Coordinates of C-alpha atoms in Angstrom, one line a residue:
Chain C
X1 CA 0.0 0.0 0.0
X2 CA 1.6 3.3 -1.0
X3 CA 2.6 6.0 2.2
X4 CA 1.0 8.9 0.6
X5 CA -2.0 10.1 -1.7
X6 CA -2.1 13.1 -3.4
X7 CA -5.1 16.0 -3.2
X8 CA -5.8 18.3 -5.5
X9 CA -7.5 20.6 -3.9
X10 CA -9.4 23.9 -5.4
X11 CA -7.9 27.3 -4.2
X12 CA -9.4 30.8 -4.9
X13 CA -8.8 34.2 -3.5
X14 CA -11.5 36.5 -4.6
X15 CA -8.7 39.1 -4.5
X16 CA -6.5 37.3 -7.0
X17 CA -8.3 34.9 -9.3
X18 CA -10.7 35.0 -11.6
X19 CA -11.8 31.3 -11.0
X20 CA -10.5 28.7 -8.8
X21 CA -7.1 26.7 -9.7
X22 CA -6.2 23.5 -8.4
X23 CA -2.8 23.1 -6.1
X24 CA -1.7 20.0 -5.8
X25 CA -0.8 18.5 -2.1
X26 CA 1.0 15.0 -0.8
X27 CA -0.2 14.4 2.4
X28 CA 0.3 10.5 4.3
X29 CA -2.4 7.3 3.1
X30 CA -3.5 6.5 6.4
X31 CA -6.6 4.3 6.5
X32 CA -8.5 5.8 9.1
X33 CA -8.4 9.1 7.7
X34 CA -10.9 10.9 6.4
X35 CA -11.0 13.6 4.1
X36 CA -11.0 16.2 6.2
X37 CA -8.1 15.1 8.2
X38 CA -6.2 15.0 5.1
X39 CA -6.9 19.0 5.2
X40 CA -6.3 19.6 8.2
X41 CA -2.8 17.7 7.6
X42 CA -2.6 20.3 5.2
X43 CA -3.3 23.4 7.0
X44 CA -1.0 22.4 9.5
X45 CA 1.7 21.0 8.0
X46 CA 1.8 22.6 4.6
X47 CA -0.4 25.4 3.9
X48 CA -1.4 27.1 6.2
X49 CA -3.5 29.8 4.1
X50 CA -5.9 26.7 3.0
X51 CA -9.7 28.1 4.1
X52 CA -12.2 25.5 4.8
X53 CA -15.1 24.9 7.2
X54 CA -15.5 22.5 9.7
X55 CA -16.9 21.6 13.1
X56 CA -17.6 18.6 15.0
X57 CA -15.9 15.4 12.6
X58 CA -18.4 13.1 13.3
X59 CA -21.7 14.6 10.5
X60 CA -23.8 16.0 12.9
X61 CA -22.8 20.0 12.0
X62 CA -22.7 20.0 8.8
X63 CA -20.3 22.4 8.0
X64 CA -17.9 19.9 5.9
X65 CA -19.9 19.7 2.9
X66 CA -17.3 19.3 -0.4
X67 CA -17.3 18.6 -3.8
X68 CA -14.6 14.8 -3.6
X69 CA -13.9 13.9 -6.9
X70 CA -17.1 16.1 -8.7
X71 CA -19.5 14.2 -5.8
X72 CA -20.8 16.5 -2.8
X73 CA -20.0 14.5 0.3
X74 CA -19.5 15.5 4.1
X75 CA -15.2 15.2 3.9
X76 CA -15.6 14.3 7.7
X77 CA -17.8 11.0 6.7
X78 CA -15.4 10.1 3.4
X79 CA -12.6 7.8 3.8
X80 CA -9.3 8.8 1.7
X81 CA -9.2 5.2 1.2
X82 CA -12.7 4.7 -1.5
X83 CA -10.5 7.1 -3.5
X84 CA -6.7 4.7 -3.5
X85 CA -4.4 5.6 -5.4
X86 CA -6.0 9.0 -5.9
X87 CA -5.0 12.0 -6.8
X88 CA -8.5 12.8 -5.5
X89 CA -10.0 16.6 -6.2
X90 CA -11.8 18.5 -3.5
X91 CA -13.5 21.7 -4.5
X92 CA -16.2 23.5 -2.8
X93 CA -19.7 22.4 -3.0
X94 CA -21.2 23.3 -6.6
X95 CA -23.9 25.6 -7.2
X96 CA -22.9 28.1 -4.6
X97 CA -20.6 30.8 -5.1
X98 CA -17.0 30.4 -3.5
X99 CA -15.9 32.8 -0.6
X100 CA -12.6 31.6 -0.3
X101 CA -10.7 28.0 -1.5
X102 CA -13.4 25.3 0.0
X103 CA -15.7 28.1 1.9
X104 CA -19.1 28.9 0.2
X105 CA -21.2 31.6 0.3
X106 CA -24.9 30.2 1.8
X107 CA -26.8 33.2 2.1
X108 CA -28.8 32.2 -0.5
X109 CA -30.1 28.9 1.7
X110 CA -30.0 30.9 4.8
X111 CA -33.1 33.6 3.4
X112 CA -35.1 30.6 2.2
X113 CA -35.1 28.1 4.9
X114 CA -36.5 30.9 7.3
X115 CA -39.3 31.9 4.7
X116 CA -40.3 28.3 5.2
X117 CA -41.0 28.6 8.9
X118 CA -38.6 26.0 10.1
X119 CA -40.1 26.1 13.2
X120 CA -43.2 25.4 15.3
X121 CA -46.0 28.0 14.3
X122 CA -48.9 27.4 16.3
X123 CA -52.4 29.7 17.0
X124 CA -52.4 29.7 21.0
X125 CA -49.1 28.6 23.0
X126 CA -50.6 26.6 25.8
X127 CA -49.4 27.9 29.2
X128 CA -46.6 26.0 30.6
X129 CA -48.5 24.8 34.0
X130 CA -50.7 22.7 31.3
X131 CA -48.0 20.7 30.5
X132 CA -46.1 19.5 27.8
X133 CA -47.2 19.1 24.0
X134 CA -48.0 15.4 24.3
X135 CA -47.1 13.3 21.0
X136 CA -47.7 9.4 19.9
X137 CA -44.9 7.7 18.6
X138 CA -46.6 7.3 15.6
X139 CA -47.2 11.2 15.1
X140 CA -43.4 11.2 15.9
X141 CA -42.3 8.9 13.0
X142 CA -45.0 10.9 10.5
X143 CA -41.7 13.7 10.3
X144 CA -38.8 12.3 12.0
X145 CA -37.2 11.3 8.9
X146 CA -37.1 15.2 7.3
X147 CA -36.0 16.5 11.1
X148 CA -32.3 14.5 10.5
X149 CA -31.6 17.2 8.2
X150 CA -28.0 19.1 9.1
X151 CA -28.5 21.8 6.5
X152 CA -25.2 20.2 5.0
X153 CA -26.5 21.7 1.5
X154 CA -25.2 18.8 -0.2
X155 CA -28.5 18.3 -1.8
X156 CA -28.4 22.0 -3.4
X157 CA -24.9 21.1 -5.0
X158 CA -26.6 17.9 -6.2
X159 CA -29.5 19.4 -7.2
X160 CA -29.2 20.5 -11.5
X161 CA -33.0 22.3 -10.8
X162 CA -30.9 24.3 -8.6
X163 CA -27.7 24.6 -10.5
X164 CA -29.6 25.9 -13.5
X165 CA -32.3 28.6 -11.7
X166 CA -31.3 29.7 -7.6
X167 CA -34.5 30.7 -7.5
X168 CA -36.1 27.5 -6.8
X169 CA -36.4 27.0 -3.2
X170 CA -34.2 23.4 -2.9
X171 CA -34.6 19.9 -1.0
X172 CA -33.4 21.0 2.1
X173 CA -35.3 23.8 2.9
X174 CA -38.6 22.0 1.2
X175 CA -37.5 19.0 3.2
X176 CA -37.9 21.2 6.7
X177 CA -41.0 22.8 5.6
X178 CA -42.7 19.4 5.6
X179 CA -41.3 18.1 8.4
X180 CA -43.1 20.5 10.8
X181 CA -45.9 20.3 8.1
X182 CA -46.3 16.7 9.3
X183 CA -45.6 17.4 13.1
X184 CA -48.7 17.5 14.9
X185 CA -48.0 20.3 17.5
X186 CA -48.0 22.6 14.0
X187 CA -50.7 24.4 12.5
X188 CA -48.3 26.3 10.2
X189 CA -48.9 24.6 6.8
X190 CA -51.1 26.8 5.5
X191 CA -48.7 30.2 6.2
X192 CA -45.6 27.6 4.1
X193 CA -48.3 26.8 1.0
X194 CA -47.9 30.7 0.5
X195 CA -44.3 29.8 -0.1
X196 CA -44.1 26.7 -1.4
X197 CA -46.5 26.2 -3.9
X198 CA -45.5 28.9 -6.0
X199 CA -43.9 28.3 -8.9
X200 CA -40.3 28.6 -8.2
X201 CA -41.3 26.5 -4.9
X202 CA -41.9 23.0 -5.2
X203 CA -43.1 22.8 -8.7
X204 CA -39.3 23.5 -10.2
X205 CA -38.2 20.4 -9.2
X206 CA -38.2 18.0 -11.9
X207 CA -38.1 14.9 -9.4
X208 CA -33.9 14.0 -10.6
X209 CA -33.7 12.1 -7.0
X210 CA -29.9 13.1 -6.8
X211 CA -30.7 15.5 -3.7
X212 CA -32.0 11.9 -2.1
X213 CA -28.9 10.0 -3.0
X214 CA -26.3 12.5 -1.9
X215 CA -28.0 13.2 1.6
X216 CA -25.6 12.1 4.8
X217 CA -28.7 11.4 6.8
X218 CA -31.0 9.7 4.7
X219 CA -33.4 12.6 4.7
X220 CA -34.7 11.8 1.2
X221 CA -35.6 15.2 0.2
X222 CA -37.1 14.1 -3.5
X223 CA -39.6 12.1 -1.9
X224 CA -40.7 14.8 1.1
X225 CA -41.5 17.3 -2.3
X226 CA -43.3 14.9 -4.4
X227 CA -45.2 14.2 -1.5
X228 CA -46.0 17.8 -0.5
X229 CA -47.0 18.2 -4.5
X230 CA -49.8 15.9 -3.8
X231 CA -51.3 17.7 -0.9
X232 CA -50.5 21.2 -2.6
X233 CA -52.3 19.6 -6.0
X234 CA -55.5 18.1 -3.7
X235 CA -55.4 21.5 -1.9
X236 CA -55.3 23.5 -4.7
X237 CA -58.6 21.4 -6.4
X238 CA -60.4 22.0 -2.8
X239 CA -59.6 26.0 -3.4
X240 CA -60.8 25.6 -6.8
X241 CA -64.6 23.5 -5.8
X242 CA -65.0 25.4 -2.6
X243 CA -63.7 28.6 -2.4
X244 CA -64.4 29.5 0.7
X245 CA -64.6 26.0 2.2
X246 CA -60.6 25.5 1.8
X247 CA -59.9 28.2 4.1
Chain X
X1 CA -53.2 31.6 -2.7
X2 CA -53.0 35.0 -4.3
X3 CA -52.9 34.5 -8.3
X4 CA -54.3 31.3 -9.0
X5 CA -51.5 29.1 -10.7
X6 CA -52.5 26.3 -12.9
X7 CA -49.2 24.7 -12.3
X8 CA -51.2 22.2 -9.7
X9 CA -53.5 20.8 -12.0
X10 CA -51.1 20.2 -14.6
X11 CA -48.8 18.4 -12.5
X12 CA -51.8 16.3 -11.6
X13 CA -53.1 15.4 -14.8
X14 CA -48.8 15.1 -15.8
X15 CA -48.6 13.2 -12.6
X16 CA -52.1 10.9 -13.1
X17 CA -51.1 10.6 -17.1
X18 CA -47.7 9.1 -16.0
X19 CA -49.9 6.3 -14.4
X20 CA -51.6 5.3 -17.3
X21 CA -48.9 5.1 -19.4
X22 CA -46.3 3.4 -17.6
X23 CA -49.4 0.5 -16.3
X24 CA -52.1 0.5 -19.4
X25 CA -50.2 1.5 -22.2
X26 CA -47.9 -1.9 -22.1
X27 CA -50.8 -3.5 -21.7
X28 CA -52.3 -2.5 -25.9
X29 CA -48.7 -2.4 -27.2
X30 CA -48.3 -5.9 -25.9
X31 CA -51.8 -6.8 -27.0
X32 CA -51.7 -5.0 -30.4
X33 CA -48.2 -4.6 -31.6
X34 CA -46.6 -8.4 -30.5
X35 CA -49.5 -11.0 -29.5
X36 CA -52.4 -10.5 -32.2
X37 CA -49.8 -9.7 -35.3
X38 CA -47.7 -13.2 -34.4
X39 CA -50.7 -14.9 -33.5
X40 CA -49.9 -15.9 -30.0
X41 CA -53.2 -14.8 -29.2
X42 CA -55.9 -15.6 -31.5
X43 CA -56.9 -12.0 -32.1
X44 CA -61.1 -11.0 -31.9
X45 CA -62.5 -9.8 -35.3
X46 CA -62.1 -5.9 -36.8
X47 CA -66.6 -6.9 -36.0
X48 CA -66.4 -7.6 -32.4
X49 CA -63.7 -4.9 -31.2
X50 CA -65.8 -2.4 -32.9
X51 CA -68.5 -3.1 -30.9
X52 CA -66.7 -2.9 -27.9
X53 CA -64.8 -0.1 -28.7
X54 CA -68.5 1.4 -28.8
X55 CA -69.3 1.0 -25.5
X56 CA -69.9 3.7 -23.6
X57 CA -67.5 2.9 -20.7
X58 CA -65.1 1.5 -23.7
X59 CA -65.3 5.3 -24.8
X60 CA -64.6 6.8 -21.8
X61 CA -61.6 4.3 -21.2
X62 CA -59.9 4.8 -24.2
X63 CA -60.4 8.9 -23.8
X64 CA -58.3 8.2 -20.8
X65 CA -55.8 6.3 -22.6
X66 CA -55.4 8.8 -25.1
X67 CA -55.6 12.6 -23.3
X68 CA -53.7 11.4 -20.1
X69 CA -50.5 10.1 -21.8
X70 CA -50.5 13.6 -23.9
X71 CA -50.8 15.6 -20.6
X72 CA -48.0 13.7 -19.3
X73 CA -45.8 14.4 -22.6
X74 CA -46.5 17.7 -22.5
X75 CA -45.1 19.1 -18.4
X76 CA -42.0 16.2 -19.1
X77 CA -40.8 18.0 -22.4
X78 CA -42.2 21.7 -21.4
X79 CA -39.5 21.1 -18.4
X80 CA -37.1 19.0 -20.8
X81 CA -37.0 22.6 -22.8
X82 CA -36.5 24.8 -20.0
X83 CA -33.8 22.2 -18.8
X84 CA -32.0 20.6 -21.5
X85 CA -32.1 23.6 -24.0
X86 CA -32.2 26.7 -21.3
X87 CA -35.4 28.1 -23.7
X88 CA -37.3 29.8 -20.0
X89 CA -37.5 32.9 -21.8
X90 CA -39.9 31.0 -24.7
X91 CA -42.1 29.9 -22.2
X92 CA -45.5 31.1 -23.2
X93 CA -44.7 29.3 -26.8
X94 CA -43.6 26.5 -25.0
X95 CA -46.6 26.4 -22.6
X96 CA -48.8 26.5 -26.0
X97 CA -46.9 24.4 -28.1
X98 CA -46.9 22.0 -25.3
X99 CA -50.1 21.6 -23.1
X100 CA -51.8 23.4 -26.1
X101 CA -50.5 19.7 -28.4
X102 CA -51.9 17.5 -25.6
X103 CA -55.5 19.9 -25.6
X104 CA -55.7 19.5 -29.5
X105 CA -54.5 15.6 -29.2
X106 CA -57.2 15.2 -26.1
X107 CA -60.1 17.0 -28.6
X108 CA -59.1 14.9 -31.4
X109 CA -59.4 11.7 -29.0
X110 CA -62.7 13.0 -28.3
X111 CA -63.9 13.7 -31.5
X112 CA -63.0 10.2 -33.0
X113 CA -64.4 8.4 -29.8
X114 CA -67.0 9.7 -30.1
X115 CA -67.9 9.5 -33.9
X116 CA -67.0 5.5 -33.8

């Protein structure tokens, strides 16, 4: 087994380039070593002026979400050793614009996930000396699956809807919407239609399935908007026979 | 809803249309374009199918057959042109050229069903 692989990682400084160039580094082969702790050999051992983001190492935060070998992936889940002998390429997530070498710019995503409502809306809070919301298992599992979302953004670098027109609102933030959609503690759905069922909302999305295959967490974002374009379609044929019933 | 989009009810009939073609549509190519013509089904008389074809829940099925398919066609290739050849800024010819063909194809269905 060789001693070293070699990155090719992408570097850009606003400041200086017009698009980002490759730079190529040799850092050790070790087995247990991820992606990310191939950059961080990096930073400290050879480059100190790398930028990248990164937090907890173990794909709960997020915040590692790269472009490894043209595939988005969380560098903190991706063993060096799928990509033996290398050279393997680590850009910044696609689809986003670059801030610096592997750092993205996720403003974008940031300004729709909270027009979603990503959070319990409800029409009277309950005072606390009546207790806790009280919730079946079963009304748990109806969103748990869409809740395991990190906002990783994978999915948007995955996602060619997205790639091609930023204004469609993306599986993640879609993904969110419905999972307090589905939690029954929320009577919020009806504020997110507003939002979602315009155009540039749900009905962008062409149903490619990549943002499901690329997610860390198994969120399966694809599935979470086709299923929220069946209750948008049957609501939007209620609005249409009754009005005023719909309401 | 503020403007009423249409957008719901042509995903629906894209989204019902997919249905039909992917489950029935097999069904009369297998029937009519392989088993009848190589005679691994003994096929019924031009007489008989006729006078099924005339019935009124006959109509009404193939009606389905024929619009739904067309519906479905036209939201995969109005997307397939936004898409695959970047042509957003045609959209209102796209819109007509596309749900407009399955509209004309659905009236034609209609038309021929209905003078059998």
């Amino acid at each position: 087994m060789a001693d070293k692989i070699t990155l090719e990682v992408a570097r850009y400084d606003p400041e200086r380039h017009t698009e980002p160039t490759f730079e190529k580094y040799e850092v050790p082969f070790r087995k247990d070593w991820v992606i990310l702790d191939a950059l961080n050999y990096i930073k400290d051992r050879l480059d100190g002026s790398l930028s990248y983001r990164w937090s907890c190492r173990t794909g709960i935060c997020g915040s590692c979400g790269m472009m490894v070998d043209g595939e988005p992936k969380l560098t903190c889940a991706t063993f060096l050793s799928s990509y033996a002998p290398g050279p393997v390429r680590v850009e910044a997530l696609r689809n986003f614009p670059i801030v610096r070498d592997l750092v993205i710019e996720m403003t974008d995503f940031m300004v729709k996930l909270k027009k979603v409502k990503p959070w319990i809306v409800r029409e009277n809070e309950k005072p606390i000396s009546q207790g806790e919301y009280l919730q079946t298992p079963e009304q748990l599992e109806n969103y748990k699956q869409f809740s395991m979302c990190i906002n990783c953004l994978l999915c948007y670098a995955a996602c060619p809807v997205y790639g091609l027109d930023n204004l469609f609102t993306g599986p993640a933030a879609i993904a969110l919407a419905q999972r307090y959609n589905l939690d029954s503690r929320d009577v919020g759905a009806r504020e997110r239609r507003e939002i979602l069922s315009d155009h540039e909302g749900i009905w962008g999305c062409t149903f490619v399935g990549e943002c499901t295959e690329v997610c860390p967490k198994h969120v399966d974002p694809a599935g979470a908007i086709q299923q929220y374009k069946v209750d948008a379609a049957i609501d939007w044929f209620k609005s249409f026979l009754l009005p005023r019933g719909a309401k | 809803m503020g403007k009423r989009s249409f957008v719901p009810l042509f995903w629906t009939l894209f989204s019902v249309g997919g249905v039909v073609a992917a489950f029935l549509i097999p069904i009369h190519l297998f029937l009519f374009g392989l088993a009848f013509p190589l005679g691994w089904i003994q096929p019924p008389t031009y007489e008989r199918l006729l006078a099924l074809a005339r019935l009124p829940l006959v109509r009404l099925y193939l009606f389905v057959l024929c619009s739904l398919p067309l519906f479905h066609w036209a939201h995969r290739f109005r997307y397939t042109l936004y898409d695959g050849l970047q042509v957003k800024h045609l959209n209102e010819l796209i819109i007509l050229g596309t749900y407009g063909g399955a509209i004309v194809g659905t009236l034609v269905a209609g038309y021929l069903l209905w003078s059998l």
